[in-house]
């Protein structure tokens, strides 16, 4: 209730948006985990596990992978470390964005882990969620800002 002559110091707040989690497709998960967390580390550090008894007469892909292992070991290791570092940076950014959007702890953990595994494939979904969150939180955005954010989220 309001007393005569006194105004309410706290203006009514907009309803809080509940931020949800969007999982990636199963084929994306299988592809990323196979390539990034199985094949690339094996090629970079334990190539002999991939080709224990190779005679050089395998498939075209097998020959190509064997060539990379035998002649570009340093490049494979550097690629592996750089990709893992990028995924880690994206995961930290995902955690920061979740904190900004005031996500529940379990949702923030899901986003962070998902972005670490999937990288940009998951981060784009988080950016789209951030766009929706910011659109509902603040005044309507100009069309230029909306198009820029939509392009970034794709």
PDB file of C-alpha atoms in Angstrom, residues 3-138:
ATOM      1  CA  UNK A   3       1.001   6.314   2.130  1.00  0.00           C
ATOM      2  CA  UNK A   4      -0.213   9.753   1.194  1.00  0.00           C
ATOM      3  CA  UNK A   5       2.512  11.823  -0.443  1.00  0.00           C
ATOM      4  CA  UNK A   6       5.054   8.991  -0.636  1.00  0.00           C
ATOM      5  CA  UNK A   7       5.963   7.457  -3.946  1.00  0.00           C
ATOM      6  CA  UNK A   8       7.122   3.929  -4.475  1.00  0.00           C
ATOM      7  CA  UNK A   9      10.925   4.068  -4.755  1.00  0.00           C
ATOM      8  CA  UNK A  10      11.148   0.829  -6.689  1.00  0.00           C
ATOM      9  CA  UNK A  11       9.513   0.864 -10.118  1.00  0.00           C
ATOM     10  CA  UNK A  12       7.827  -2.355 -11.163  1.00  0.00           C
ATOM     11  CA  UNK A  13      10.320  -4.739 -12.683  1.00  0.00           C
ATOM     12  CA  UNK A  14       9.909  -6.613 -15.908  1.00  0.00           C
ATOM     13  CA  UNK A  15       9.420 -10.346 -15.543  1.00  0.00           C
ATOM     14  CA  UNK A  16      12.665 -12.276 -15.449  1.00  0.00           C
ATOM     15  CA  UNK A  17      13.396 -14.368 -18.538  1.00  0.00           C
ATOM     16  CA  UNK A  18      14.242 -17.962 -17.786  1.00  0.00           C
ATOM     17  CA  UNK A  19      17.160 -19.029 -19.960  1.00  0.00           C
ATOM     18  CA  UNK A  20      16.942 -22.579 -21.194  1.00  0.00           C
ATOM     19  CA  UNK A  21      19.435 -24.991 -22.645  1.00  0.00           C
ATOM     20  CA  UNK A  22      19.521 -26.174 -26.259  1.00  0.00           C
ATOM     21  CA  UNK A  23      21.329 -29.432 -26.881  1.00  0.00           C
ATOM     22  CA  UNK A  24      23.159 -30.152 -30.105  1.00  0.00           C
ATOM     23  CA  UNK A  25      22.145 -32.851 -32.531  1.00  0.00           C
ATOM     24  CA  UNK A  26      23.495 -36.342 -31.923  1.00  0.00           C
ATOM     25  CA  UNK A  27      25.404 -36.463 -35.219  1.00  0.00           C
ATOM     26  CA  UNK A  28      27.226 -33.233 -34.292  1.00  0.00           C
ATOM     27  CA  UNK A  29      28.233 -34.690 -30.946  1.00  0.00           C
ATOM     28  CA  UNK A  30      29.455 -37.952 -32.464  1.00  0.00           C
ATOM     29  CA  UNK A  31      31.402 -36.173 -35.209  1.00  0.00           C
ATOM     30  CA  UNK A  32      33.084 -33.660 -32.892  1.00  0.00           C
ATOM     31  CA  UNK A  33      33.977 -36.166 -30.187  1.00  0.00           C
ATOM     32  CA  UNK A  34      35.337 -38.642 -32.729  1.00  0.00           C
ATOM     33  CA  UNK A  35      37.447 -36.113 -34.614  1.00  0.00           C
ATOM     34  CA  UNK A  36      38.507 -33.715 -31.864  1.00  0.00           C
ATOM     35  CA  UNK A  37      38.827 -35.990 -28.872  1.00  0.00           C
ATOM     36  CA  UNK A  38      39.808 -39.316 -30.511  1.00  0.00           C
ATOM     37  CA  UNK A  39      41.327 -39.039 -33.983  1.00  0.00           C
ATOM     38  CA  UNK A  40      43.245 -35.777 -33.650  1.00  0.00           C
ATOM     39  CA  UNK A  41      44.970 -36.649 -30.336  1.00  0.00           C
ATOM     40  CA  UNK A  42      45.844 -40.119 -31.653  1.00  0.00           C
ATOM     41  CA  UNK A  43      47.254 -38.608 -34.845  1.00  0.00           C
ATOM     42  CA  UNK A  44      49.182 -36.008 -32.848  1.00  0.00           C
ATOM     43  CA  UNK A  45      50.622 -38.248 -30.128  1.00  0.00           C
ATOM     44  CA  UNK A  46      50.090 -41.975 -30.814  1.00  0.00           C
ATOM     45  CA  UNK A  47      50.010 -42.497 -34.545  1.00  0.00           C
ATOM     46  CA  UNK A  48      51.327 -46.028 -34.171  1.00  0.00           C
ATOM     47  CA  UNK A  49      47.987 -46.939 -32.545  1.00  0.00           C
ATOM     48  CA  UNK A  50      46.165 -46.007 -35.754  1.00  0.00           C
ATOM     49  CA  UNK A  51      48.421 -47.991 -38.086  1.00  0.00           C
ATOM     50  CA  UNK A  52      50.081 -50.819 -36.160  1.00  0.00           C
ATOM     51  CA  UNK A  53      50.820 -53.041 -39.197  1.00  0.00           C
ATOM     52  CA  UNK A  54      50.630 -50.654 -42.105  1.00  0.00           C
ATOM     53  CA  UNK A  55      52.168 -51.619 -45.417  1.00  0.00           C
ATOM     54  CA  UNK A  56      51.240 -48.354 -47.149  1.00  0.00           C
ATOM     55  CA  UNK A  57      48.561 -49.980 -49.331  1.00  0.00           C
ATOM     56  CA  UNK A  58      45.468 -48.880 -47.442  1.00  0.00           C
ATOM     57  CA  UNK A  59      42.562 -46.699 -48.456  1.00  0.00           C
ATOM     58  CA  UNK A  60      43.054 -43.181 -49.744  1.00  0.00           C
ATOM     59  CA  UNK A  61      41.987 -41.691 -46.372  1.00  0.00           C
ATOM     60  CA  UNK A  62      44.197 -44.113 -44.489  1.00  0.00           C
ATOM     61  CA  UNK A  63      47.182 -43.256 -46.652  1.00  0.00           C
ATOM     62  CA  UNK A  64      46.526 -39.540 -46.220  1.00  0.00           C
ATOM     63  CA  UNK A  65      46.250 -39.830 -42.435  1.00  0.00           C
ATOM     64  CA  UNK A  66      49.384 -41.955 -42.318  1.00  0.00           C
ATOM     65  CA  UNK A  67      51.216 -39.355 -44.407  1.00  0.00           C
ATOM     66  CA  UNK A  68      50.116 -36.600 -42.002  1.00  0.00           C
ATOM     67  CA  UNK A  69      51.258 -38.652 -39.023  1.00  0.00           C
ATOM     68  CA  UNK A  70      54.652 -39.429 -40.524  1.00  0.00           C
ATOM     69  CA  UNK A  71      55.490 -36.034 -41.998  1.00  0.00           C
ATOM     70  CA  UNK A  72      53.519 -33.390 -40.073  1.00  0.00           C
ATOM     71  CA  UNK A  73      53.544 -34.478 -36.426  1.00  0.00           C
ATOM     72  CA  UNK A  74      54.341 -30.996 -35.097  1.00  0.00           C
ATOM     73  CA  UNK A  75      51.568 -29.393 -37.136  1.00  0.00           C
ATOM     74  CA  UNK A  76      49.084 -31.989 -35.839  1.00  0.00           C
ATOM     75  CA  UNK A  77      50.102 -31.346 -32.236  1.00  0.00           C
ATOM     76  CA  UNK A  78      49.890 -27.584 -32.679  1.00  0.00           C
ATOM     77  CA  UNK A  79      46.486 -27.929 -34.341  1.00  0.00           C
ATOM     78  CA  UNK A  80      45.233 -30.074 -31.475  1.00  0.00           C
ATOM     79  CA  UNK A  81      46.422 -27.619 -28.810  1.00  0.00           C
ATOM     80  CA  UNK A  82      45.028 -24.602 -30.671  1.00  0.00           C
ATOM     81  CA  UNK A  83      41.615 -26.209 -31.187  1.00  0.00           C
ATOM     82  CA  UNK A  84      41.402 -27.255 -27.530  1.00  0.00           C
ATOM     83  CA  UNK A  85      42.446 -23.748 -26.460  1.00  0.00           C
ATOM     84  CA  UNK A  86      39.756 -22.190 -28.674  1.00  0.00           C
ATOM     85  CA  UNK A  87      37.106 -24.512 -27.257  1.00  0.00           C
ATOM     86  CA  UNK A  88      38.253 -23.656 -23.735  1.00  0.00           C
ATOM     87  CA  UNK A  89      38.045 -19.913 -24.437  1.00  0.00           C
ATOM     88  CA  UNK A  90      34.562 -20.366 -25.932  1.00  0.00           C
ATOM     89  CA  UNK A  91      33.514 -22.340 -22.845  1.00  0.00           C
ATOM     90  CA  UNK A  92      34.733 -19.569 -20.517  1.00  0.00           C
ATOM     91  CA  UNK A  93      32.839 -17.006 -22.610  1.00  0.00           C
ATOM     92  CA  UNK A  94      29.750 -19.214 -22.410  1.00  0.00           C
ATOM     93  CA  UNK A  95      30.033 -19.234 -18.620  1.00  0.00           C
ATOM     94  CA  UNK A  96      30.354 -15.443 -18.569  1.00  0.00           C
ATOM     95  CA  UNK A  97      27.316 -15.045 -20.839  1.00  0.00           C
ATOM     96  CA  UNK A  98      25.318 -17.415 -18.641  1.00  0.00           C
ATOM     97  CA  UNK A  99      26.266 -15.359 -15.586  1.00  0.00           C
ATOM     98  CA  UNK A 100      25.192 -12.210 -17.446  1.00  0.00           C
ATOM     99  CA  UNK A 101      21.834 -13.797 -18.276  1.00  0.00           C
ATOM    100  CA  UNK A 102      21.473 -14.989 -14.662  1.00  0.00           C
ATOM    101  CA  UNK A 103      21.057 -18.635 -15.657  1.00  0.00           C
ATOM    102  CA  UNK A 104      20.406 -21.310 -13.100  1.00  0.00           C
ATOM    103  CA  UNK A 105      23.666 -23.063 -12.122  1.00  0.00           C
ATOM    104  CA  UNK A 106      22.718 -26.345 -13.794  1.00  0.00           C
ATOM    105  CA  UNK A 107      21.819 -24.553 -17.046  1.00  0.00           C
ATOM    106  CA  UNK A 108      25.069 -22.559 -16.963  1.00  0.00           C
ATOM    107  CA  UNK A 109      27.053 -25.768 -16.426  1.00  0.00           C
ATOM    108  CA  UNK A 110      25.264 -27.474 -19.333  1.00  0.00           C
ATOM    109  CA  UNK A 111      25.971 -24.520 -21.643  1.00  0.00           C
ATOM    110  CA  UNK A 112      29.606 -24.310 -20.591  1.00  0.00           C
ATOM    111  CA  UNK A 113      30.253 -28.027 -21.054  1.00  0.00           C
ATOM    112  CA  UNK A 114      28.306 -28.144 -24.310  1.00  0.00           C
ATOM    113  CA  UNK A 115      30.239 -25.197 -25.752  1.00  0.00           C
ATOM    114  CA  UNK A 116      33.541 -26.809 -24.718  1.00  0.00           C
ATOM    115  CA  UNK A 117      32.634 -30.002 -26.565  1.00  0.00           C
ATOM    116  CA  UNK A 118      30.932 -28.528 -29.647  1.00  0.00           C
ATOM    117  CA  UNK A 119      32.649 -25.149 -29.951  1.00  0.00           C
ATOM    118  CA  UNK A 120      31.009 -22.733 -32.356  1.00  0.00           C
ATOM    119  CA  UNK A 121      28.262 -25.244 -33.195  1.00  0.00           C
ATOM    120  CA  UNK A 122      26.896 -24.748 -29.683  1.00  0.00           C
ATOM    121  CA  UNK A 123      28.106 -21.193 -29.092  1.00  0.00           C
ATOM    122  CA  UNK A 124      25.879 -19.919 -31.911  1.00  0.00           C
ATOM    123  CA  UNK A 125      22.824 -21.281 -30.060  1.00  0.00           C
ATOM    124  CA  UNK A 126      23.943 -19.470 -26.919  1.00  0.00           C
ATOM    125  CA  UNK A 127      24.335 -16.242 -28.895  1.00  0.00           C
ATOM    126  CA  UNK A 128      20.789 -16.640 -30.213  1.00  0.00           C
ATOM    127  CA  UNK A 129      19.591 -17.132 -26.626  1.00  0.00           C
ATOM    128  CA  UNK A 130      21.516 -14.018 -25.581  1.00  0.00           C
ATOM    129  CA  UNK A 131      19.860 -12.087 -28.420  1.00  0.00           C
ATOM    130  CA  UNK A 132      16.402 -13.149 -27.200  1.00  0.00           C
ATOM    131  CA  UNK A 133      17.341 -12.299 -23.610  1.00  0.00           C
ATOM    132  CA  UNK A 134      18.610  -8.830 -24.509  1.00  0.00           C
ATOM    133  CA  UNK A 135      15.628  -8.164 -26.787  1.00  0.00           C
ATOM    134  CA  UNK A 136      13.196  -8.830 -23.949  1.00  0.00           C
ATOM    135  CA  UNK A 137      15.240  -7.045 -21.315  1.00  0.00           C
ATOM    136  CA  UNK A 138      15.791  -3.685 -22.982  1.00  0.00           C
TER     137      UNK A 138
END
